[in-house]
PDB file with one MODEL, atoms N, CA, C and O in Angstrom:
MODEL        1
ATOM      1  N   UNK A   1      -3.444   6.575 -15.265  1.00  0.00           N
ATOM      2  CA  UNK A   1      -2.113   6.441 -14.718  1.00  0.00           C
ATOM      3  C   UNK A   1      -1.181   7.500 -15.287  1.00  0.00           C
ATOM      4  O   UNK A   1       0.038   7.334 -15.251  1.00  0.00           O
ATOM      5  N   UNK A   2      -1.725   8.560 -15.800  1.00  0.00           N
ATOM      6  CA  UNK A   2      -0.890   9.643 -16.298  1.00  0.00           C
ATOM      7  C   UNK A   2      -0.108  10.261 -15.153  1.00  0.00           C
ATOM      8  O   UNK A   2      -0.637  10.444 -14.056  1.00  0.00           O
ATOM      9  N   UNK A   3       1.130  10.574 -15.406  1.00  0.00           N
ATOM     10  CA  UNK A   3       2.000  11.261 -14.455  1.00  0.00           C
ATOM     11  C   UNK A   3       2.343  10.426 -13.215  1.00  0.00           C
ATOM     12  O   UNK A   3       2.867  10.974 -12.245  1.00  0.00           O
ATOM     13  N   UNK A   4       2.066   9.138 -13.218  1.00  0.00           N
ATOM     14  CA  UNK A   4       2.314   8.318 -12.037  1.00  0.00           C
ATOM     15  C   UNK A   4       3.808   8.172 -11.750  1.00  0.00           C
ATOM     16  O   UNK A   4       4.193   7.959 -10.601  1.00  0.00           O
ATOM     17  N   UNK A   5       4.635   8.280 -12.751  1.00  0.00           N
ATOM     18  CA  UNK A   5       6.064   8.069 -12.554  1.00  0.00           C
ATOM     19  C   UNK A   5       6.842   9.371 -12.370  1.00  0.00           C
ATOM     20  O   UNK A   5       8.072   9.358 -12.429  1.00  0.00           O
ATOM     21  N   UNK A   6       6.159  10.486 -12.151  1.00  0.00           N
ATOM     22  CA  UNK A   6       6.873  11.745 -11.997  1.00  0.00           C
ATOM     23  C   UNK A   6       7.419  11.944 -10.595  1.00  0.00           C
ATOM     24  O   UNK A   6       8.345  12.731 -10.401  1.00  0.00           O
ATOM     25  N   UNK A   7       6.866  11.248  -9.619  1.00  0.00           N
ATOM     26  CA  UNK A   7       7.355  11.352  -8.241  1.00  0.00           C
ATOM     27  C   UNK A   7       7.639   9.948  -7.710  1.00  0.00           C
ATOM     28  O   UNK A   7       6.898   9.002  -7.975  1.00  0.00           O
ATOM     29  N   UNK A   8       8.709   9.841  -6.969  1.00  0.00           N
ATOM     30  CA  UNK A   8       9.077   8.546  -6.422  1.00  0.00           C
ATOM     31  C   UNK A   8       8.205   8.224  -5.214  1.00  0.00           C
ATOM     32  O   UNK A   8       8.142   9.000  -4.260  1.00  0.00           O
ATOM     33  N   UNK A   9       7.538   7.085  -5.260  1.00  0.00           N
ATOM     34  CA  UNK A   9       6.726   6.614  -4.147  1.00  0.00           C
ATOM     35  C   UNK A   9       6.745   5.091  -4.201  1.00  0.00           C
ATOM     36  O   UNK A   9       6.306   4.513  -5.195  1.00  0.00           O
ATOM     37  N   UNK A  10       7.237   4.430  -3.171  1.00  0.00           N
ATOM     38  CA  UNK A  10       7.424   2.979  -3.236  1.00  0.00           C
ATOM     39  C   UNK A  10       6.140   2.190  -3.467  1.00  0.00           C
ATOM     40  O   UNK A  10       6.164   1.198  -4.195  1.00  0.00           O
ATOM     41  N   UNK A  11       5.030   2.593  -2.878  1.00  0.00           N
ATOM     42  CA  UNK A  11       3.786   1.849  -3.046  1.00  0.00           C
ATOM     43  C   UNK A  11       3.252   2.020  -4.463  1.00  0.00           C
ATOM     44  O   UNK A  11       2.835   1.048  -5.093  1.00  0.00           O
ATOM     45  N   UNK A  12       3.263   3.237  -4.961  1.00  0.00           N
ATOM     46  CA  UNK A  12       2.789   3.502  -6.321  1.00  0.00           C
ATOM     47  C   UNK A  12       3.659   2.756  -7.327  1.00  0.00           C
ATOM     48  O   UNK A  12       3.150   2.177  -8.287  1.00  0.00           O
ATOM     49  N   UNK A  13       4.964   2.771  -7.105  1.00  0.00           N
ATOM     50  CA  UNK A  13       5.868   2.051  -7.997  1.00  0.00           C
ATOM     51  C   UNK A  13       5.605   0.557  -8.004  1.00  0.00           C
ATOM     52  O   UNK A  13       5.554  -0.066  -9.065  1.00  0.00           O
ATOM     53  N   UNK A  14       5.440  -0.012  -6.828  1.00  0.00           N
ATOM     54  CA  UNK A  14       5.181  -1.453  -6.711  1.00  0.00           C
ATOM     55  C   UNK A  14       3.876  -1.834  -7.404  1.00  0.00           C
ATOM     56  O   UNK A  14       3.834  -2.810  -8.153  1.00  0.00           O
ATOM     57  N   UNK A  15       2.818  -1.075  -7.162  1.00  0.00           N
ATOM     58  CA  UNK A  15       1.524  -1.383  -7.768  1.00  0.00           C
ATOM     59  C   UNK A  15       1.528  -1.146  -9.272  1.00  0.00           C
ATOM     60  O   UNK A  15       0.888  -1.886 -10.019  1.00  0.00           O
ATOM     61  N   UNK A  16       2.242  -0.122  -9.719  1.00  0.00           N
ATOM     62  CA  UNK A  16       2.308   0.169 -11.150  1.00  0.00           C
ATOM     63  C   UNK A  16       3.017  -0.949 -11.905  1.00  0.00           C
ATOM     64  O   UNK A  16       2.550  -1.392 -12.955  1.00  0.00           O
ATOM     65  N   UNK A  17       4.131  -1.396 -11.373  1.00  0.00           N
ATOM     66  CA  UNK A  17       4.864  -2.487 -12.019  1.00  0.00           C
ATOM     67  C   UNK A  17       4.027  -3.767 -12.005  1.00  0.00           C
ATOM     68  O   UNK A  17       3.967  -4.484 -13.004  1.00  0.00           O
ATOM     69  N   UNK A  18       3.382  -4.049 -10.873  1.00  0.00           N
ATOM     70  CA  UNK A  18       2.540  -5.251 -10.787  1.00  0.00           C
ATOM     71  C   UNK A  18       1.395  -5.180 -11.784  1.00  0.00           C
ATOM     72  O   UNK A  18       1.082  -6.179 -12.433  1.00  0.00           O
ATOM     73  N   UNK A  19       0.766  -4.018 -11.919  1.00  0.00           N
ATOM     74  CA  UNK A  19      -0.354  -3.867 -12.860  1.00  0.00           C
ATOM     75  C   UNK A  19       0.128  -4.062 -14.299  1.00  0.00           C
ATOM     76  O   UNK A  19      -0.511  -4.759 -15.088  1.00  0.00           O
ATOM     77  N   UNK A  20       1.253  -3.443 -14.627  1.00  0.00           N
ATOM     78  CA  UNK A  20       1.784  -3.588 -15.977  1.00  0.00           C
ATOM     79  C   UNK A  20       2.165  -5.030 -16.291  1.00  0.00           C
ATOM     80  O   UNK A  20       1.852  -5.535 -17.369  1.00  0.00           O
ATOM     81  N   UNK A  21       2.838  -5.695 -15.357  1.00  0.00           N
ATOM     82  CA  UNK A  21       3.217  -7.087 -15.584  1.00  0.00           C
ATOM     83  C   UNK A  21       1.976  -7.965 -15.726  1.00  0.00           C
ATOM     84  O   UNK A  21       1.943  -8.865 -16.564  1.00  0.00           O
ATOM     85  N   UNK A  22       0.960  -7.704 -14.909  1.00  0.00           N
ATOM     86  CA  UNK A  22      -0.252  -8.534 -14.936  1.00  0.00           C
ATOM     87  C   UNK A  22      -1.033  -8.344 -16.230  1.00  0.00           C
ATOM     88  O   UNK A  22      -1.405  -9.320 -16.881  1.00  0.00           O
ATOM     89  N   UNK A  23      -1.282  -7.091 -16.605  1.00  0.00           N
ATOM     90  CA  UNK A  23      -2.192  -6.840 -17.718  1.00  0.00           C
ATOM     91  C   UNK A  23      -1.510  -6.625 -19.058  1.00  0.00           C
ATOM     92  O   UNK A  23      -2.117  -6.906 -20.091  1.00  0.00           O
ATOM     93  N   UNK A  24      -0.289  -6.145 -19.087  1.00  0.00           N
ATOM     94  CA  UNK A  24       0.414  -5.977 -20.357  1.00  0.00           C
ATOM     95  C   UNK A  24       1.111  -7.282 -20.737  1.00  0.00           C
ATOM     96  O   UNK A  24       1.033  -7.727 -21.882  1.00  0.00           O
ATOM     97  N   UNK A  25       1.790  -7.886 -19.770  1.00  0.00           N
ATOM     98  CA  UNK A  25       2.493  -9.145 -20.037  1.00  0.00           C
ATOM     99  C   UNK A  25       1.618 -10.372 -19.809  1.00  0.00           C
ATOM    100  O   UNK A  25       2.024 -11.492 -20.119  1.00  0.00           O
ATOM    101  N   UNK A  26       0.413 -10.163 -19.266  1.00  0.00           N
ATOM    102  CA  UNK A  26      -0.526 -11.253 -18.963  1.00  0.00           C
ATOM    103  C   UNK A  26       0.104 -12.292 -18.031  1.00  0.00           C
ATOM    104  O   UNK A  26      -0.081 -13.496 -18.206  1.00  0.00           O
ATOM    105  N   UNK A  27       0.842 -11.806 -17.049  1.00  0.00           N
ATOM    106  CA  UNK A  27       1.541 -12.667 -16.096  1.00  0.00           C
ATOM    107  C   UNK A  27       0.723 -12.731 -14.799  1.00  0.00           C
ATOM    108  O   UNK A  27       0.762 -11.800 -13.994  1.00  0.00           O
ATOM    109  N   UNK A  28       0.000 -13.804 -14.602  1.00  0.00           N
ATOM    110  CA  UNK A  28      -0.906 -13.929 -13.451  1.00  0.00           C
ATOM    111  C   UNK A  28      -0.177 -14.076 -12.117  1.00  0.00           C
ATOM    112  O   UNK A  28      -0.811 -14.018 -11.064  1.00  0.00           O
ATOM    113  N   UNK A  29       1.127 -14.263 -12.142  1.00  0.00           N
ATOM    114  CA  UNK A  29       1.875 -14.333 -10.888  1.00  0.00           C
ATOM    115  C   UNK A  29       1.807 -13.020 -10.109  1.00  0.00           C
ATOM    116  O   UNK A  29       2.057 -13.003  -8.904  1.00  0.00           O
ATOM    117  N   UNK A  30       1.476 -11.937 -10.780  1.00  0.00           N
ATOM    118  CA  UNK A  30       1.423 -10.627 -10.133  1.00  0.00           C
ATOM    119  C   UNK A  30       0.073 -10.324  -9.500  1.00  0.00           C
ATOM    120  O   UNK A  30      -0.086  -9.272  -8.880  1.00  0.00           O
ATOM    121  N   UNK A  31      -0.897 -11.209  -9.637  1.00  0.00           N
ATOM    122  CA  UNK A  31      -2.202 -11.020  -8.988  1.00  0.00           C
ATOM    123  C   UNK A  31      -2.058 -10.839  -7.481  1.00  0.00           C
ATOM    124  O   UNK A  31      -2.775 -10.040  -6.879  1.00  0.00           O
ATOM    125  N   UNK A  32      -1.146 -11.567  -6.879  1.00  0.00           N
ATOM    126  CA  UNK A  32      -0.999 -11.508  -5.421  1.00  0.00           C
ATOM    127  C   UNK A  32      -0.537 -10.141  -4.936  1.00  0.00           C
ATOM    128  O   UNK A  32      -0.779  -9.786  -3.782  1.00  0.00           O
ATOM    129  N   UNK A  33       0.120  -9.369  -5.788  1.00  0.00           N
ATOM    130  CA  UNK A  33       0.540  -8.020  -5.397  1.00  0.00           C
ATOM    131  C   UNK A  33      -0.594  -7.015  -5.564  1.00  0.00           C
ATOM    132  O   UNK A  33      -0.635  -5.997  -4.873  1.00  0.00           O
ATOM    133  N   UNK A  34      -1.509  -7.300  -6.477  1.00  0.00           N
ATOM    134  CA  UNK A  34      -2.630  -6.398  -6.712  1.00  0.00           C
ATOM    135  C   UNK A  34      -3.773  -6.647  -5.743  1.00  0.00           C
ATOM    136  O   UNK A  34      -4.525  -5.726  -5.425  1.00  0.00           O
ATOM    137  N   UNK A  35      -3.913  -7.862  -5.276  1.00  0.00           N
ATOM    138  CA  UNK A  35      -4.980  -8.221  -4.344  1.00  0.00           C
ATOM    139  C   UNK A  35      -4.380  -9.045  -3.205  1.00  0.00           C
ATOM    140  O   UNK A  35      -4.636 -10.245  -3.106  1.00  0.00           O
ATOM    141  N   UNK A  36      -3.597  -8.418  -2.361  1.00  0.00           N
ATOM    142  CA  UNK A  36      -2.921  -9.180  -1.305  1.00  0.00           C
ATOM    143  C   UNK A  36      -3.869  -9.619  -0.193  1.00  0.00           C
ATOM    144  O   UNK A  36      -4.864  -8.951   0.090  1.00  0.00           O
ATOM    145  N   UNK A  37      -3.553 -10.726   0.418  1.00  0.00           N
ATOM    146  CA  UNK A  37      -4.315 -11.191   1.579  1.00  0.00           C
ATOM    147  C   UNK A  37      -3.983 -10.295   2.774  1.00  0.00           C
ATOM    148  O   UNK A  37      -2.909  -9.696   2.830  1.00  0.00           O
ATOM    149  N   UNK A  38      -4.904 -10.211   3.717  1.00  0.00           N
ATOM    150  CA  UNK A  38      -4.667  -9.389   4.902  1.00  0.00           C
ATOM    151  C   UNK A  38      -5.137 -10.131   6.143  1.00  0.00           C
ATOM    152  O   UNK A  38      -6.185 -10.776   6.136  1.00  0.00           O
ATOM    153  N   UNK A  39      -4.351 -10.033   7.204  1.00  0.00           N
ATOM    154  CA  UNK A  39      -4.749 -10.622   8.479  1.00  0.00           C
ATOM    155  C   UNK A  39      -4.875  -9.531   9.545  1.00  0.00           C
ATOM    156  O   UNK A  39      -4.654  -9.783  10.729  1.00  0.00           O
ATOM    157  N   UNK A  40      -5.231  -8.326   9.118  1.00  0.00           N
ATOM    158  CA  UNK A  40      -5.378  -7.177  10.015  1.00  0.00           C
ATOM    159  C   UNK A  40      -6.593  -7.376  10.917  1.00  0.00           C
ATOM    160  O   UNK A  40      -7.714  -7.453  10.414  1.00  0.00           O
ATOM    161  N   UNK A  41      -6.405  -7.462  12.235  1.00  0.00           N
ATOM    162  CA  UNK A  41      -7.529  -7.682  13.149  1.00  0.00           C
ATOM    163  C   UNK A  41      -8.496  -6.489  13.214  1.00  0.00           C
ATOM    164  O   UNK A  41      -9.611  -6.629  13.717  1.00  0.00           O
ATOM    165  N   UNK A  42      -8.086  -5.334  12.715  1.00  0.00           N
ATOM    166  CA  UNK A  42      -8.943  -4.154  12.706  1.00  0.00           C
ATOM    167  C   UNK A  42     -10.046  -4.244  11.641  1.00  0.00           C
ATOM    168  O   UNK A  42     -11.054  -3.542  11.729  1.00  0.00           O
ATOM    169  N   UNK A  43      -9.857  -5.095  10.654  1.00  0.00           N
ATOM    170  CA  UNK A  43     -10.840  -5.222   9.567  1.00  0.00           C
ATOM    171  C   UNK A  43     -11.986  -6.128   9.976  1.00  0.00           C
ATOM    172  O   UNK A  43     -11.769  -7.185  10.568  1.00  0.00           O
ATOM    173  N   UNK A  44     -13.200  -5.717   9.662  1.00  0.00           N
ATOM    174  CA  UNK A  44     -14.354  -6.565   9.965  1.00  0.00           C
ATOM    175  C   UNK A  44     -14.583  -7.590   8.853  1.00  0.00           C
ATOM    176  O   UNK A  44     -15.115  -8.671   9.104  1.00  0.00           O
ATOM    177  N   UNK A  45     -14.181  -7.251   7.625  1.00  0.00           N
ATOM    178  CA  UNK A  45     -14.315  -8.178   6.501  1.00  0.00           C
ATOM    179  C   UNK A  45     -13.264  -7.824   5.462  1.00  0.00           C
ATOM    180  O   UNK A  45     -13.012  -6.648   5.199  1.00  0.00           O
ATOM    181  N   UNK A  46     -12.658  -8.834   4.878  1.00  0.00           N
ATOM    182  CA  UNK A  46     -11.669  -8.619   3.825  1.00  0.00           C
ATOM    183  C   UNK A  46     -11.725  -9.790   2.873  1.00  0.00           C
ATOM    184  O   UNK A  46     -11.702 -10.944   3.301  1.00  0.00           O
ATOM    185  N   UNK A  47     -11.798  -9.508   1.589  1.00  0.00           N
ATOM    186  CA  UNK A  47     -11.809 -10.558   0.566  1.00  0.00           C
ATOM    187  C   UNK A  47     -10.533 -10.433  -0.251  1.00  0.00           C
ATOM    188  O   UNK A  47     -10.234  -9.372  -0.798  1.00  0.00           O
ATOM    189  N   UNK A  48      -9.801 -11.504  -0.325  1.00  0.00           N
ATOM    190  CA  UNK A  48      -8.504 -11.457  -1.030  1.00  0.00           C
ATOM    191  C   UNK A  48      -8.578 -12.098  -2.403  1.00  0.00           C
ATOM    192  O   UNK A  48      -7.629 -12.755  -2.831  1.00  0.00           O
ATOM    193  N   UNK A  49      -9.678 -11.919  -3.092  1.00  0.00           N
ATOM    194  CA  UNK A  49      -9.815 -12.450  -4.425  1.00  0.00           C
ATOM    195  C   UNK A  49      -9.825 -11.314  -5.443  1.00  0.00           C
ATOM    196  O   UNK A  49     -10.445 -10.274  -5.218  1.00  0.00           O
ATOM    197  N   UNK A  50      -9.155 -11.512  -6.528  1.00  0.00           N
ATOM    198  CA  UNK A  50      -9.175 -10.538  -7.609  1.00  0.00           C
ATOM    199  C   UNK A  50     -10.325 -10.869  -8.557  1.00  0.00           C
ATOM    200  O   UNK A  50     -10.710 -12.031  -8.691  1.00  0.00           O
ATOM    201  N   UNK A  51     -10.861  -9.866  -9.198  1.00  0.00           N
ATOM    202  CA  UNK A  51     -11.929 -10.152 -10.160  1.00  0.00           C
ATOM    203  C   UNK A  51     -11.447 -11.028 -11.315  1.00  0.00           C
ATOM    204  O   UNK A  51     -12.256 -11.685 -11.970  1.00  0.00           O
ATOM    205  N   UNK A  52     -10.149 -11.044 -11.568  1.00  0.00           N
ATOM    206  CA  UNK A  52      -9.610 -11.808 -12.702  1.00  0.00           C
ATOM    207  C   UNK A  52      -9.204 -13.220 -12.327  1.00  0.00           C
ATOM    208  O   UNK A  52      -8.939 -14.037 -13.208  1.00  0.00           O
ATOM    209  N   UNK A  53      -9.152 -13.521 -11.057  1.00  0.00           N
ATOM    210  CA  UNK A  53      -8.642 -14.829 -10.633  1.00  0.00           C
ATOM    211  C   UNK A  53      -9.613 -15.937 -10.933  1.00  0.00           C
ATOM    212  O   UNK A  53      -9.335 -17.100 -10.638  1.00  0.00           O
TER     213      UNK A  53
ENDMDL
END
């Protein structure tokens, strides 16, 4: 994650904060941002489980 905060990007920012809150603060409420559910009909298969859940 070196240099991740040098450029503004909303998705990178959201995922970075969620990752830090989840793994540094051990706050499992952020799992849903790291492994979101999807109802995209274009996908043939999607699993919305995190390895840590």
